[in-house]
Amino acid sequence: MKDKNCYTLLFMIAISTILFSILGSYWNMQYYHQKDLDYFSSPPLASAMRGLHDKLYLTELHSLYADYAVPTTTMNDLTASSGAELFAANIVQSILENGGEGLSTTELGSNPQEVMKYVIDQAEPVSYNFTTASEDYFNDACFIGDSRTVGISQYAGIEGATFLCQTSLSIYDYEKPKITYEGEKTSVHDVLTTKQFAKIYLMLGINECGTGTAQYFFEHYRAVVEDIRRLQPDALIFIQGNLLITQSKSDESTSITNANLMERNAIIATLANQHDIFYIDINESSLCENGALVPEYTWDQIHIKAQYYPIWKSFLLEHAIITN
């Protein structure tokens, strides 16, 4: 008798674990914005407990009566013998009413696991392609960078944008009071905390070539991008590849070389998702040729001459993202 009670308890624990995992996965995606459902960063069971603490079940109940309300006859077609199946059936019906395709109610109507898989598959973010924009595109933009971005602010002819830039600025200075904004010394992080932008252009990396490894640089760069994403939830983030230097300058250096810049550009490009984070490689413009900065366009083999910065602006306008 004692063994039977033990098996019954274990069975109930297993079923509860499965159901809470499904619920946690759904809440991860729907409310905590963990669309990749990384198990180790956001375990479904932990998210389920967090959701219970946050009283998300009240939100779900409200949704069932408001957004997910379905006719009684339809619910009879999606027969559900448990609370989890009823919850799944309501999700299925909501998806169908909003144009869901390739969805079989007979297969999914009583299978919560398949419903969650379908919902997760359908939640892939929309990908956007580059297009050409007019010059007012930069009116709500913010440019973050080092001396090259200082050059953009002075000579590219970009009007209306905010520039958070400083000569020798590095990714490691993100939270340090290294820039001047509205007459005060502050940090890029603090400005992004207080003001929202629609577009953020980031170009840092050349000053970091002599410090640490490319992986060390990448870890810091990724942390900064993640923090910008947190502080600016509605902004499009444009990661700009670092402009290369002339071949002769690269050959005479052991740290700031085109090989090092290309390596760093390649790894930060992996942060782009074509949804709200994009990678733009200025080295694809006419400023570069044969994998190096054109010597005639630069005055010190690193920075471009003032009259050529409009090429940079045109390249950015040809790589704009227009969303609804």
Tab-separated table of C-alpha atoms in Angstrom, residues 82-251:
chain	number	residue	atom	x	y	z
A	82	SER	CA	-8.199	18.497	-18.467
A	83	GLY	CA	-7.397	22.077	-17.533
A	84	ALA	CA	-4.187	22.043	-19.561
A	85	GLU	CA	-6.026	20.772	-22.636
A	86	LEU	CA	-8.701	23.433	-22.215
A	87	PHE	CA	-5.979	26.071	-22.006
A	88	ALA	CA	-4.380	24.630	-25.154
A	89	ALA	CA	-7.699	24.541	-26.980
A	90	ASN	CA	-8.255	28.232	-26.313
A	91	ILE	CA	-4.805	29.069	-27.680
A	92	VAL	CA	-5.479	26.985	-30.791
A	93	GLN	CA	-8.779	28.731	-31.399
A	94	SER	CA	-7.191	32.155	-30.938
A	95	ILE	CA	-4.488	31.310	-33.485
A	96	LEU	CA	-7.081	30.060	-35.958
A	97	GLU	CA	-9.155	33.205	-35.610
A	98	ASN	CA	-6.062	35.286	-36.326
A	99	GLY	CA	-5.204	33.503	-39.558
A	100	GLY	CA	-3.149	30.541	-38.330
A	101	GLU	CA	-2.168	28.256	-41.192
A	102	GLY	CA	-1.182	24.622	-41.247
A	103	LEU	CA	-2.841	23.984	-37.902
A	104	SER	CA	-4.879	20.832	-37.333
A	105	THR	CA	-7.386	21.207	-34.503
A	106	THR	CA	-7.867	17.455	-34.316
A	107	GLU	CA	-4.166	16.918	-33.730
A	108	LEU	CA	-3.473	19.934	-31.504
A	109	GLY	CA	-6.763	20.567	-29.808
A	110	SER	CA	-6.067	18.116	-26.998
A	111	ASN	CA	-2.264	18.108	-27.016
A	112	PRO	CA	-0.766	20.956	-24.932
A	113	GLN	CA	2.821	20.066	-25.859
A	114	GLU	CA	2.128	20.304	-29.600
A	115	VAL	CA	0.264	23.561	-29.088
A	116	MET	CA	3.223	25.106	-27.291
A	117	LYS	CA	5.601	23.901	-30.008
A	118	TYR	CA	3.356	25.447	-32.648
A	119	VAL	CA	3.087	28.738	-30.769
A	120	ILE	CA	6.868	28.911	-30.307
A	121	ASP	CA	7.482	28.137	-34.000
A	122	GLN	CA	5.054	30.860	-35.044
A	123	ALA	CA	6.690	33.391	-32.723
A	124	GLU	CA	9.845	33.785	-34.835
A	125	PRO	CA	10.484	37.547	-35.197
A	126	VAL	CA	9.993	39.239	-38.538
A	127	SER	CA	13.202	39.796	-40.504
A	128	TYR	CA	13.747	43.114	-42.260
A	129	ASN	CA	15.814	43.953	-45.317
A	130	PHE	CA	17.832	47.079	-45.993
A	131	THR	CA	16.257	49.836	-48.051
A	132	THR	CA	17.079	53.436	-48.986
A	133	ALA	CA	15.812	56.289	-46.828
A	134	SER	CA	15.742	60.078	-47.059
A	135	GLU	CA	17.975	62.291	-44.927
A	136	ASP	CA	15.333	62.872	-42.253
A	137	TYR	CA	15.825	59.202	-41.364
A	138	PHE	CA	18.491	60.293	-38.863
A	139	ASN	CA	16.264	62.745	-36.970
A	140	ASP	CA	15.620	60.227	-34.187
A	141	ALA	CA	18.998	58.464	-34.377
A	142	CYS	CA	21.885	58.253	-31.934
A	143	PHE	CA	25.502	57.648	-32.998
A	144	ILE	CA	27.921	56.102	-30.494
A	145	GLY	CA	31.606	55.855	-31.312
A	146	ASP	CA	35.188	57.044	-31.287
A	147	SER	CA	37.045	59.619	-33.397
A	148	ARG	CA	35.602	58.235	-36.644
A	149	THR	CA	32.114	58.992	-35.330
A	150	VAL	CA	33.334	62.422	-34.254
A	151	GLY	CA	34.238	62.893	-37.907
A	152	ILE	CA	30.753	61.802	-38.976
A	153	SER	CA	29.203	64.352	-36.606
A	154	GLN	CA	31.335	67.162	-38.032
A	155	TYR	CA	31.609	66.431	-41.746
A	156	ALA	CA	28.970	63.924	-42.938
A	157	GLY	CA	26.163	66.474	-43.054
A	158	ILE	CA	23.830	64.496	-40.807
A	159	GLU	CA	21.218	66.766	-39.260
A	160	GLY	CA	18.995	66.097	-36.256
A	161	ALA	CA	20.882	63.104	-34.839
A	162	THR	CA	22.412	62.813	-31.374
A	163	PHE	CA	26.142	62.035	-31.216
A	164	LEU	CA	27.616	60.346	-28.156
A	165	CYS	CA	31.209	60.151	-29.290
A	166	GLN	CA	34.702	60.996	-28.147
A	167	THR	CA	38.208	60.539	-29.538
A	168	SER	CA	39.762	57.283	-28.232
A	169	LEU	CA	36.439	56.072	-26.839
A	170	SER	CA	36.354	52.289	-26.422
A	171	ILE	CA	33.736	49.687	-25.608
A	172	TYR	CA	35.215	49.533	-22.112
A	173	ASP	CA	34.244	53.192	-21.558
A	174	TYR	CA	30.516	52.570	-21.965
A	175	GLU	CA	29.710	53.332	-18.317
A	176	LYS	CA	32.494	55.871	-17.742
A	177	PRO	CA	31.980	59.681	-17.898
A	178	LYS	CA	33.941	60.024	-21.126
A	179	ILE	CA	31.562	62.010	-23.325
A	180	THR	CA	29.963	65.447	-23.164
A	181	TYR	CA	26.189	65.609	-23.533
A	182	GLU	CA	24.186	68.821	-23.168
A	183	GLY	CA	27.196	70.551	-21.646
A	184	GLU	CA	27.860	67.930	-18.982
A	185	LYS	CA	30.396	65.149	-18.658
A	186	THR	CA	28.568	61.828	-18.558
A	187	SER	CA	28.584	58.261	-19.865
A	188	VAL	CA	26.898	56.700	-22.879
A	189	HIS	CA	25.006	54.394	-20.522
A	190	ASP	CA	23.577	57.272	-18.498
A	191	VAL	CA	22.360	59.139	-21.579
A	192	LEU	CA	20.619	56.019	-22.896
A	193	THR	CA	18.969	55.672	-19.509
A	194	THR	CA	17.341	59.084	-19.739
A	195	LYS	CA	16.510	59.523	-23.441
A	196	GLN	CA	14.908	57.174	-25.957
A	197	PHE	CA	15.952	56.864	-29.593
A	198	ALA	CA	14.471	55.076	-32.585
A	199	LYS	CA	17.829	54.117	-34.097
A	200	ILE	CA	21.222	53.585	-32.494
A	201	TYR	CA	24.428	53.333	-34.520
A	202	LEU	CA	27.384	51.781	-32.698
A	203	MET	CA	30.975	51.758	-33.965
A	204	LEU	CA	33.730	50.910	-31.534
A	205	GLY	CA	36.683	48.568	-31.791
A	206	ILE	CA	39.792	50.087	-33.338
A	207	ASN	CA	41.088	51.479	-30.032
A	208	GLU	CA	40.563	48.075	-28.435
A	209	CYS	CA	42.871	46.207	-30.835
A	210	GLY	CA	45.841	46.629	-28.512
A	211	THR	CA	43.960	45.468	-25.407
A	212	GLY	CA	43.159	41.829	-24.727
A	213	THR	CA	42.003	39.205	-27.183
A	214	ALA	CA	39.251	39.412	-29.759
A	215	GLN	CA	37.102	37.196	-27.526
A	216	TYR	CA	37.659	39.519	-24.564
A	217	PHE	CA	36.550	42.428	-26.729
A	218	PHE	CA	33.514	40.495	-27.964
A	219	GLU	CA	32.281	39.650	-24.472
A	220	HIS	CA	32.308	43.335	-23.520
A	221	TYR	CA	30.769	44.377	-26.824
A	222	ARG	CA	27.966	41.858	-26.439
A	223	ALA	CA	27.261	43.036	-22.885
A	224	VAL	CA	26.992	46.617	-24.127
A	225	VAL	CA	24.613	45.644	-26.940
A	226	GLU	CA	22.479	43.697	-24.474
A	227	ASP	CA	22.367	46.684	-22.135
A	228	ILE	CA	21.420	49.018	-24.984
A	229	ARG	CA	18.668	46.580	-25.952
A	230	ARG	CA	17.398	46.682	-22.347
A	231	LEU	CA	17.540	50.475	-22.048
A	232	GLN	CA	16.197	51.165	-25.553
A	233	PRO	CA	13.556	48.452	-26.109
A	234	ASP	CA	11.989	50.126	-29.162
A	235	ALA	CA	15.186	51.172	-30.932
A	236	LEU	CA	16.768	49.555	-33.973
A	237	ILE	CA	20.426	48.848	-33.211
A	238	PHE	CA	22.924	49.150	-36.057
A	239	ILE	CA	26.299	47.545	-35.362
A	240	GLN	CA	28.808	49.180	-37.686
A	241	GLY	CA	31.888	47.242	-38.694
A	242	ASN	CA	35.075	49.156	-37.978
A	243	LEU	CA	36.485	50.994	-40.962
A	244	LEU	CA	39.732	49.402	-42.098
A	245	ILE	CA	43.029	51.282	-42.337
A	246	THR	CA	45.389	51.583	-45.287
A	247	GLN	CA	47.452	48.546	-46.192
A	248	SER	CA	50.740	50.297	-45.497
A	249	LYS	CA	49.564	51.340	-42.023
A	250	SER	CA	48.387	47.811	-41.331
A	251	ASP	CA	51.712	46.320	-42.405
